[in-house]
Tab-separated table of C-alpha atoms and ligand atoms in Angstrom:
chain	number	residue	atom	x	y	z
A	115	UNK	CA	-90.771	19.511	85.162
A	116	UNK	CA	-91.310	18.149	81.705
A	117	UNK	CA	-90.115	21.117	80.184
A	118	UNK	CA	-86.606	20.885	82.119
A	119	UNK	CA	-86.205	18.152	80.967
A	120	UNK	CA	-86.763	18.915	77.320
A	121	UNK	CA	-84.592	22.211	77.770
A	122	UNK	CA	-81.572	19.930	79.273
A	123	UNK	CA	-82.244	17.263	76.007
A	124	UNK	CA	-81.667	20.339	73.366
A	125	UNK	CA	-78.329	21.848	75.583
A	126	UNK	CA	-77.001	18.163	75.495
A	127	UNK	CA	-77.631	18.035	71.409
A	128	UNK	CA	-76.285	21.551	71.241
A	129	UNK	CA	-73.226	20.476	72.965
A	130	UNK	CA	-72.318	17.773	70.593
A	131	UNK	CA	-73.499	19.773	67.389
A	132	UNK	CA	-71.551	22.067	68.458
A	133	UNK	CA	-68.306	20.393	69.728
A	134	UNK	CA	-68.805	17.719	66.495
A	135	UNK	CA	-68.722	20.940	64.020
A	136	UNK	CA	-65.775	22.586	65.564
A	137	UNK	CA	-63.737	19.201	66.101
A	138	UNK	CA	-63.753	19.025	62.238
A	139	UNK	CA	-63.038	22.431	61.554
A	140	UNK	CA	-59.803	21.454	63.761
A	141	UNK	CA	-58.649	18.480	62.513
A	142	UNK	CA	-59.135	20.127	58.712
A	143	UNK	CA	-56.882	23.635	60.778
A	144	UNK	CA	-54.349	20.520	61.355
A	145	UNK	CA	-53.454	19.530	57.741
A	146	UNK	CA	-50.727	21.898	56.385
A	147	UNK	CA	-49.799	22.218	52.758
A	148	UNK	CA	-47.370	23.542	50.685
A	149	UNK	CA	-47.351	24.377	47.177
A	150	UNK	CA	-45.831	21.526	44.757
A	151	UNK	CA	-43.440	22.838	41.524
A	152	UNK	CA	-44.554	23.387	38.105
A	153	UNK	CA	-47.826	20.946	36.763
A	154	UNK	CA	-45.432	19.334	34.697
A	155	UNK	CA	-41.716	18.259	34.959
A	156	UNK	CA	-39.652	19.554	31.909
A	157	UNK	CA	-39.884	16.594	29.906
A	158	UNK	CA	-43.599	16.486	30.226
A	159	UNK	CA	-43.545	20.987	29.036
A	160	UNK	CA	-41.112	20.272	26.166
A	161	UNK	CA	-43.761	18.090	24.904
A	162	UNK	CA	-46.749	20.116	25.726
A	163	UNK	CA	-44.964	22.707	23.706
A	164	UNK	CA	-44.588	20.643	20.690
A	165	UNK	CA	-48.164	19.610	20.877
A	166	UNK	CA	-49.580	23.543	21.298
A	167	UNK	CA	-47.890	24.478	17.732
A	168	UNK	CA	-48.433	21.212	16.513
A	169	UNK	CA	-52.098	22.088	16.848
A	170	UNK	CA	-52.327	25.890	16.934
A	171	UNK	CA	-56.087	27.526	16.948
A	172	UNK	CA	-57.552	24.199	16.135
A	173	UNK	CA	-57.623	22.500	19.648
A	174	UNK	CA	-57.688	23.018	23.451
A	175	UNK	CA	-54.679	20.834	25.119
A	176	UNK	CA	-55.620	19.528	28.704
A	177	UNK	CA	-52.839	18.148	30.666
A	178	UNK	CA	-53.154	15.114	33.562
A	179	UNK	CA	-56.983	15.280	33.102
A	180	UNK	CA	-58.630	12.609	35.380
A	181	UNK	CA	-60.393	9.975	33.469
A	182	UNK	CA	-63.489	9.980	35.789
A	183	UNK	CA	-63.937	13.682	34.123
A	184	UNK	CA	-64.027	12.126	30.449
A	185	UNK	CA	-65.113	8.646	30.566
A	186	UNK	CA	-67.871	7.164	33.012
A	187	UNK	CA	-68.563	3.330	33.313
A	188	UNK	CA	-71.408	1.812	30.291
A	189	UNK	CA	-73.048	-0.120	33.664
A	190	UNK	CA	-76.279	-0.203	34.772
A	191	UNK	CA	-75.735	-2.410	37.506
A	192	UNK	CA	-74.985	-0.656	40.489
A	193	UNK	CA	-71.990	-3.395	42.163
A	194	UNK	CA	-70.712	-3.193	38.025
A	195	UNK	CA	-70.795	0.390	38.041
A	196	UNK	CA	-68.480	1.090	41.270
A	197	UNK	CA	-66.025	-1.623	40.178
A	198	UNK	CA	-65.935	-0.288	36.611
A	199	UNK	CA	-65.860	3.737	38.233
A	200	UNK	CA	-62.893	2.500	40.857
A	201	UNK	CA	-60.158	1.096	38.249
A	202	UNK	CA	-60.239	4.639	36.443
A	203	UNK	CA	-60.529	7.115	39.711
A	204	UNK	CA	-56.998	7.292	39.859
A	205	UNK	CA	-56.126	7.181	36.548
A	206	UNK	CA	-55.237	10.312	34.350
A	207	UNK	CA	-55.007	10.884	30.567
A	208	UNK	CA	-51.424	12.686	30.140
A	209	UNK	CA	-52.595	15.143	27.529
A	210	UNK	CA	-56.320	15.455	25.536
A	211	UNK	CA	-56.785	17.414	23.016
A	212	UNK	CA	-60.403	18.944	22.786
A	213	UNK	CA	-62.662	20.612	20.382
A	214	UNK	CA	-62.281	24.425	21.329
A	215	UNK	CA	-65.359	24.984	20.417
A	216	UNK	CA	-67.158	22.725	22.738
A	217	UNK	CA	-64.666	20.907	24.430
A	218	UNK	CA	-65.304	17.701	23.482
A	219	UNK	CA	-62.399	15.229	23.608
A	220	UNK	CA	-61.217	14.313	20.621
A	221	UNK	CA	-57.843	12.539	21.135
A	222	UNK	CA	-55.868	10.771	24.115
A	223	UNK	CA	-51.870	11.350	24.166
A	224	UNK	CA	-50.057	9.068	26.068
A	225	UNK	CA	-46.154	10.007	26.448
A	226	UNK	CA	-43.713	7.340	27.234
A	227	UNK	CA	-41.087	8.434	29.244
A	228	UNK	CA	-39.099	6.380	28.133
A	229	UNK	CA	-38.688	4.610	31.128
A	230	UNK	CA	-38.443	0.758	31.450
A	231	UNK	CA	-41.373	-1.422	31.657
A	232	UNK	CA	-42.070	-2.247	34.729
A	233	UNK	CA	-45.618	-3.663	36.275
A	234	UNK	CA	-47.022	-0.420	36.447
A	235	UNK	CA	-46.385	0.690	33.344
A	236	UNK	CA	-47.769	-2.265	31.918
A	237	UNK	CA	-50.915	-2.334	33.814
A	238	UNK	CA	-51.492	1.325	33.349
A	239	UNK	CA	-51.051	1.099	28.746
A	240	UNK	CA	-53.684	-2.235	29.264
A	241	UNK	CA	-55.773	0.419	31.061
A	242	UNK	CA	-55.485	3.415	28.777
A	243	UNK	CA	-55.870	0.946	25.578
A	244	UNK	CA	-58.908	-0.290	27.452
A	245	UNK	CA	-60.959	2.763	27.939
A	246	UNK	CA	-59.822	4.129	25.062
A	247	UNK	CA	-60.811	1.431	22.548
A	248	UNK	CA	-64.105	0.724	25.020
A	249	UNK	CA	-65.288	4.400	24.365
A	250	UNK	CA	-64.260	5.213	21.316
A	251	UNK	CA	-61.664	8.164	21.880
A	252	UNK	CA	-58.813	7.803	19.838
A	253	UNK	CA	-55.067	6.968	20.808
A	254	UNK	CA	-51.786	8.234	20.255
A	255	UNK	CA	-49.450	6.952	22.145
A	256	UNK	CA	-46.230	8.524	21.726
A	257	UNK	CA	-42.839	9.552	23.209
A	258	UNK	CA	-40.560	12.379	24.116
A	259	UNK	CA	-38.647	12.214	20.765
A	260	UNK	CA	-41.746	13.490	19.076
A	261	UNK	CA	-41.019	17.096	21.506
A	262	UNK	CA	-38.280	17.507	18.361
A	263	UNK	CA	-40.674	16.855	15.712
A	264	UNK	CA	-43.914	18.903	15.277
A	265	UNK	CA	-45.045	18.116	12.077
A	266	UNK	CA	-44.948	14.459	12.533
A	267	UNK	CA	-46.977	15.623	15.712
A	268	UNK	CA	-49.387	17.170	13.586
A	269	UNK	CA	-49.537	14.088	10.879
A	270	UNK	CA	-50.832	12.269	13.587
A	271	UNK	CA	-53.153	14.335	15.218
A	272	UNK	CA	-54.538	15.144	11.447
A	273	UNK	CA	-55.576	11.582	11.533
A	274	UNK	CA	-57.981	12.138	14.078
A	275	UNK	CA	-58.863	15.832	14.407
A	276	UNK	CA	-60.256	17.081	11.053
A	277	UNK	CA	-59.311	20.969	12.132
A	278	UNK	CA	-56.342	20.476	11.900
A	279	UNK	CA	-54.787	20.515	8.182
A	280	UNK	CA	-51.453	19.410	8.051
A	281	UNK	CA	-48.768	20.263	5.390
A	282	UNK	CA	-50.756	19.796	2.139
A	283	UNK	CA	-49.085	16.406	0.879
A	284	UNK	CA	-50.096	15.388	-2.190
A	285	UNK	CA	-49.928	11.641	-3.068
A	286	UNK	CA	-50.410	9.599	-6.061
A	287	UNK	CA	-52.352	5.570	-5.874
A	288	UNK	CA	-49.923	2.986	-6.260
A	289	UNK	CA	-51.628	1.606	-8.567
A	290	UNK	CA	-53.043	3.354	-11.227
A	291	UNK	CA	-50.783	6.638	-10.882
A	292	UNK	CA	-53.860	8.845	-10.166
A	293	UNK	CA	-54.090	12.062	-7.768
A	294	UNK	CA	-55.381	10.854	-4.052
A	295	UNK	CA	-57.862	12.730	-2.250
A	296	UNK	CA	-58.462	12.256	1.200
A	297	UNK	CA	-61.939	11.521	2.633
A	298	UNK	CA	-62.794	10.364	6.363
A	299	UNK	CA	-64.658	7.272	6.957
A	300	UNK	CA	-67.936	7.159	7.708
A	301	UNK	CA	-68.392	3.330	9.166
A	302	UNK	CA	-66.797	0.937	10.732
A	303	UNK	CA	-63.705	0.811	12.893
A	304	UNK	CA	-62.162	3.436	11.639
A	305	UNK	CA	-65.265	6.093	11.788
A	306	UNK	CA	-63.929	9.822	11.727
A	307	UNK	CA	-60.779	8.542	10.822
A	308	UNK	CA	-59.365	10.103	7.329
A	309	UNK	CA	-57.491	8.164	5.034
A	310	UNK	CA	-56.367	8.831	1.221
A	311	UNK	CA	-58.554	7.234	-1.746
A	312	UNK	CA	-57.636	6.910	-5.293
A	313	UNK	CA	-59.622	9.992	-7.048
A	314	UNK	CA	-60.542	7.430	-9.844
A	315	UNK	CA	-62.659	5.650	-7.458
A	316	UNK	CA	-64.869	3.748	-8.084
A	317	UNK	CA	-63.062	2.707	-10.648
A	318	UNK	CA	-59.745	2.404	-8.818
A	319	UNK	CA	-60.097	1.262	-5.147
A	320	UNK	CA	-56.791	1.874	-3.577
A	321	UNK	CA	-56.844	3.344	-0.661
A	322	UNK	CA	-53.737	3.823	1.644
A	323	UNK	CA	-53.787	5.150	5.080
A	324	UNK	CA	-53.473	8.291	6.591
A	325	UNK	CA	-50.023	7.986	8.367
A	326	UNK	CA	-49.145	5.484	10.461
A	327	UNK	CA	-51.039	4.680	13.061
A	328	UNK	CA	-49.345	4.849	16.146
A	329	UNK	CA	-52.172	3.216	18.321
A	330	UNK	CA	-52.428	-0.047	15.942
A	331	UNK	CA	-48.564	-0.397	16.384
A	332	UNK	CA	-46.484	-1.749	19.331
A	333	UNK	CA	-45.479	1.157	20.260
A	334	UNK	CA	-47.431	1.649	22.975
A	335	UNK	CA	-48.394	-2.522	23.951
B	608	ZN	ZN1	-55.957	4.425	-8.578
């Protein structure tokens, strides 16, 4: 009699294995899709375009990468760690560009669209300057107008990605009329960072930067 019983137990959790596993299947059969247009809008390709011969062999351009893929929260609290992990699930970087060698992301790209500030916008450059400055990965924020200009593209990518050797420019210090070299920094804020240095150094200390620096301007805040 026992046994019955045990045999009418396992139907009755077969029944709702079953029925639970093939209720799902349905309700995932329900949801249709279609296929969405091009990854990005035209705007968005003219500037990817710009940025592939800006940097050539020397760097792997991502597009709309997630920012849970490259940044994770510095918590070790767990309630920390969600609240940090939720306020970037959503969030993309427009464009990285990566070492192609390993991948590695070397520099953010944010492109304004050139639309108008609204709330959104706003809360989304606090974000990106954020994360950015929080984890160290450099920031370019720039805008459609740059789709027309590659080699100022490249200037500022140079800045950050030592693969990439822009336009040989030669420069002179301001104040002692000597060749400049460049060099990268080593320390401080600016780590990785290259900049030009009076070749009489250390006799001469002038230094002068790079180019100018989109991410310490207002053109992104
Ligand atoms: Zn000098």
């Amino acid at each position: 009699m026992e046994s019955v019983f045990v045999v009418v137990g396992l139907l009755v959790l077969f029944f709702f294995f079953v029925q639970k596993r093939y209720a799902k299947q349905d309700e995932l059969k329900d949801s249709h899709y279609k296929k969405k247009g091009a990854l990005l809008n035209m705007k968005e390709m003219a500037f990817y375009n710009a940025l592939l011969s800006a940097v050539g062999q020397h760097g792997i351009i991502m597009s709309k990468v997630n920012m849970t893929s490259v940044i994770a929260p510095l918590e070790t609290n767990k309630k920390k760690w969600f609240i940090a992990n939720n306020r970037i699930s959503k969030s993309y970087f427009d464009y990285v560009v990566c070492d192609p060698r390993t991948l590695q992301v070397r520099v953010a790209i944010e492109l304004d669209d050139g639309r108008e500030l609204d709330k959104g916008k706003v809360e989304r450059q606090k974000l990106l300057m954020h994360v950015c400055k929080s984890s160290g990965i450099p920031l370019i924020g720039t805008s459609v107008k740059h789709s027309y200009q590659v080699s100022r593209l490249r200037r500022l990518l140079a800045t950050h990605i030592d693969l990439i050797e822009s336009e040989k420019e030669v420069r002179f210090c301001k104040r002692c009329g000597s060749p400049m070299v460049i060099k990268t920094a080593t320390q401080g804020d600016f780590q990785g960072r290259r900049f030009f240095t009076c070749s009489r150094q250390p006799q001469c200390t002038y230094t002068e930067n790079y180019n100018v620096i989109f991410d310490e301007e207002d053109d992104i805040a």
